[in-house]
């Protein structure tokens, strides 16, 4: 930080770091690598997926949540990604287990570009079968 800055200012992640973390997250979700996904999160992070469902608190609970996609060999396609300040919002499609899920996700990040919170907006109306 420049000298003379108030002590209350914290170092923030850059939008490039945040965008890279989001892209890495999507790649790992598609591949079903729960352990690696969990390492992208801060120790005390939260996941609410979908919004209105259970909130998973802490890296261990988050790892457990992502265990449902382990070794999924799916595909993630980003439609749009916006990273500003310490937040990112992105619209994407996850194709996994014979279905395509259209999702809007919102993440906040800590100063080390670790995910501090993630909320995923989707419901049954956003899921469609995929022809094999």
mmCIF file of C-alpha atoms in Angstrom:
data_model
loop_
_atom_site.group_PDB
_atom_site.id
_atom_site.type_symbol
_atom_site.label_atom_id
_atom_site.label_comp_id
_atom_site.label_asym_id
_atom_site.label_seq_id
_atom_site.Cartn_x
_atom_site.Cartn_y
_atom_site.Cartn_z
ATOM 1 C CA UNK A 1 0.000 0.000 0.000
ATOM 2 C CA UNK A 2 1.183 3.530 -0.621
ATOM 3 C CA UNK A 3 2.436 5.364 2.431
ATOM 4 C CA UNK A 4 -0.153 7.464 4.159
ATOM 5 C CA UNK A 5 -3.007 5.022 3.401
ATOM 6 C CA UNK A 6 -5.465 4.474 6.245
ATOM 7 C CA UNK A 7 -4.841 1.163 7.993
ATOM 8 C CA UNK A 8 -8.426 0.122 7.300
ATOM 9 C CA UNK A 9 -7.682 -0.326 3.594
ATOM 10 C CA UNK A 10 -7.001 -3.929 2.678
ATOM 11 C CA UNK A 11 -5.138 -5.238 -0.311
ATOM 12 C CA UNK A 12 -7.658 -6.429 -2.886
ATOM 13 C CA UNK A 13 -7.403 -9.121 -5.501
ATOM 14 C CA UNK A 14 -7.066 -7.895 -9.049
ATOM 15 C CA UNK A 15 -9.851 -8.509 -11.536
ATOM 16 C CA UNK A 16 -7.374 -10.631 -13.515
ATOM 17 C CA UNK A 17 -6.707 -12.856 -10.486
ATOM 18 C CA UNK A 18 -10.424 -13.162 -9.818
ATOM 19 C CA UNK A 19 -11.184 -14.022 -13.445
ATOM 20 C CA UNK A 20 -8.427 -16.668 -13.421
ATOM 21 C CA UNK A 21 -9.849 -18.189 -10.239
ATOM 22 C CA UNK A 22 -13.339 -18.333 -11.783
ATOM 23 C CA UNK A 23 -12.026 -20.024 -14.939
ATOM 24 C CA UNK A 24 -10.037 -22.495 -12.835
ATOM 25 C CA UNK A 25 -13.131 -23.156 -10.697
ATOM 26 C CA UNK A 26 -15.255 -23.920 -13.765
ATOM 27 C CA UNK A 27 -12.601 -26.240 -15.176
ATOM 28 C CA UNK A 28 -12.311 -28.144 -11.892
ATOM 29 C CA UNK A 29 -16.097 -28.433 -11.477
ATOM 30 C CA UNK A 30 -16.406 -29.836 -15.001
ATOM 31 C CA UNK A 31 -13.630 -32.360 -14.286
ATOM 32 C CA UNK A 32 -15.138 -33.258 -10.905
ATOM 33 C CA UNK A 33 -12.059 -32.528 -8.805
ATOM 34 C CA UNK A 34 -13.614 -31.834 -5.393
ATOM 35 C CA UNK A 35 -10.323 -31.589 -3.453
ATOM 36 C CA UNK A 36 -8.910 -29.044 -5.893
ATOM 37 C CA UNK A 37 -12.171 -27.065 -5.954
ATOM 38 C CA UNK A 38 -12.084 -26.805 -2.149
ATOM 39 C CA UNK A 39 -8.561 -25.322 -2.226
ATOM 40 C CA UNK A 40 -9.895 -22.356 -4.233
ATOM 41 C CA UNK A 41 -12.007 -21.362 -1.216
ATOM 42 C CA UNK A 42 -10.952 -19.453 1.902
ATOM 43 C CA UNK A 43 -11.006 -21.515 5.131
ATOM 44 C CA UNK A 44 -14.217 -19.847 6.368
ATOM 45 C CA UNK A 45 -15.923 -19.490 2.983
ATOM 46 C CA UNK A 46 -19.599 -20.140 2.305
ATOM 47 C CA UNK A 47 -21.426 -21.831 -0.562
ATOM 48 C CA UNK A 48 -25.158 -21.520 -1.203
ATOM 49 C CA UNK A 49 -25.964 -23.680 -4.226
ATOM 50 C CA UNK A 50 -28.695 -23.233 -5.183
ATOM 51 C CA UNK A 51 -29.725 -20.015 -3.444
ATOM 52 C CA UNK A 52 -32.393 -20.867 -0.891
ATOM 53 C CA UNK A 53 -30.765 -24.225 -0.142
ATOM 54 C CA UNK A 54 -28.360 -25.257 2.579
ATOM 55 C CA UNK A 55 -25.414 -22.929 3.202
ATOM 56 C CA UNK A 56 -22.140 -24.861 3.423
ATOM 57 C CA UNK A 57 -19.669 -23.155 5.752
ATOM 58 C CA UNK A 58 -15.933 -23.843 5.786
ATOM 59 C CA UNK A 59 -13.606 -25.602 3.385
ATOM 60 C CA UNK A 60 -14.343 -29.110 4.712
ATOM 61 C CA UNK A 61 -18.118 -28.707 4.274
ATOM 62 C CA UNK A 62 -17.564 -27.169 0.852
ATOM 63 C CA UNK A 63 -15.392 -30.107 -0.188
ATOM 64 C CA UNK A 64 -18.191 -32.446 0.906
ATOM 65 C CA UNK A 65 -20.699 -30.473 -1.163
ATOM 66 C CA UNK A 66 -18.574 -30.800 -4.321
ATOM 67 C CA UNK A 67 -18.080 -34.546 -3.801
ATOM 68 C CA UNK A 68 -21.277 -35.097 -5.836
ATOM 69 C CA UNK A 69 -19.400 -34.056 -8.990
ATOM 70 C CA UNK A 70 -16.261 -36.137 -8.351
ATOM 71 C CA UNK A 71 -14.837 -37.636 -11.522
ATOM 72 C CA UNK A 72 -17.825 -36.296 -13.451
ATOM 73 C CA UNK A 73 -15.992 -35.579 -16.696
ATOM 74 C CA UNK A 74 -18.488 -32.840 -17.545
ATOM 75 C CA UNK A 75 -18.233 -29.586 -19.423
ATOM 76 C CA UNK A 76 -18.514 -25.951 -18.312
ATOM 77 C CA UNK A 77 -19.254 -23.195 -20.818
ATOM 78 C CA UNK A 78 -19.069 -19.550 -19.764
ATOM 79 C CA UNK A 79 -21.546 -17.256 -21.494
ATOM 80 C CA UNK A 80 -20.396 -14.086 -19.727
ATOM 81 C CA UNK A 81 -18.101 -13.192 -16.824
ATOM 82 C CA UNK A 82 -17.823 -9.861 -15.021
ATOM 83 C CA UNK A 83 -15.209 -9.230 -12.325
ATOM 84 C CA UNK A 84 -15.230 -5.904 -10.469
ATOM 85 C CA UNK A 85 -13.715 -4.987 -7.135
ATOM 86 C CA UNK A 86 -13.594 -8.165 -5.087
ATOM 87 C CA UNK A 87 -16.603 -9.798 -6.747
ATOM 88 C CA UNK A 88 -17.466 -11.750 -9.868
ATOM 89 C CA UNK A 89 -20.756 -12.661 -11.512
ATOM 90 C CA UNK A 90 -20.975 -15.134 -14.348
ATOM 91 C CA UNK A 91 -23.578 -16.917 -16.419
ATOM 92 C CA UNK A 92 -22.559 -20.425 -17.379
ATOM 93 C CA UNK A 93 -23.803 -23.871 -18.305
ATOM 94 C CA UNK A 94 -22.659 -27.052 -16.596
ATOM 95 C CA UNK A 95 -23.219 -30.215 -18.630
ATOM 96 C CA UNK A 96 -22.928 -33.187 -16.308
ATOM 97 C CA UNK A 97 -24.614 -36.546 -15.631
ATOM 98 C CA UNK A 98 -26.780 -36.300 -18.776
ATOM 99 C CA UNK A 99 -28.136 -32.833 -18.032
ATOM 100 C CA UNK A 100 -27.325 -29.198 -18.765
ATOM 101 C CA UNK A 101 -27.777 -26.700 -15.942
ATOM 102 C CA UNK A 102 -27.891 -22.962 -16.743
ATOM 103 C CA UNK A 103 -26.469 -21.110 -13.739
ATOM 104 C CA UNK A 104 -25.804 -17.541 -12.669
ATOM 105 C CA UNK A 105 -23.103 -17.547 -9.991
ATOM 106 C CA UNK A 106 -21.908 -14.695 -7.809
ATOM 107 C CA UNK A 107 -18.639 -14.932 -5.896
ATOM 108 C CA UNK A 108 -16.808 -12.664 -3.489
ATOM 109 C CA UNK A 109 -13.060 -12.959 -2.981
ATOM 110 C CA UNK A 110 -10.579 -12.241 -0.230
ATOM 111 C CA UNK A 111 -7.318 -10.352 -0.686
ATOM 112 C CA UNK A 112 -5.552 -13.545 -1.829
ATOM 113 C CA UNK A 113 -8.117 -14.198 -4.600
ATOM 114 C CA UNK A 114 -9.576 -17.095 -2.589
ATOM 115 C CA UNK A 115 -13.329 -17.474 -2.895
ATOM 116 C CA UNK A 116 -14.955 -16.048 0.262
ATOM 117 C CA UNK A 117 -18.533 -16.781 -0.793
ATOM 118 C CA UNK A 118 -20.391 -18.299 -3.710
ATOM 119 C CA UNK A 119 -24.082 -18.196 -4.505
ATOM 120 C CA UNK A 120 -25.521 -20.096 -7.459
ATOM 121 C CA UNK A 121 -28.877 -19.046 -8.891
ATOM 122 C CA UNK A 122 -30.660 -21.919 -10.612
ATOM 123 C CA UNK A 123 -33.658 -24.167 -10.132
ATOM 124 C CA UNK A 124 -35.468 -27.084 -11.786
ATOM 125 C CA UNK A 125 -36.570 -24.817 -14.633
ATOM 126 C CA UNK A 126 -32.885 -24.288 -15.511
ATOM 127 C CA UNK A 127 -32.113 -28.000 -15.965
ATOM 128 C CA UNK A 128 -32.607 -29.791 -19.263
ATOM 129 C CA UNK A 129 -31.697 -33.274 -20.485
ATOM 130 C CA UNK A 130 -28.796 -33.643 -22.891
ATOM 131 C CA UNK A 131 -29.044 -35.977 -25.859
ATOM 132 C CA UNK A 132 -26.270 -38.529 -25.953
#
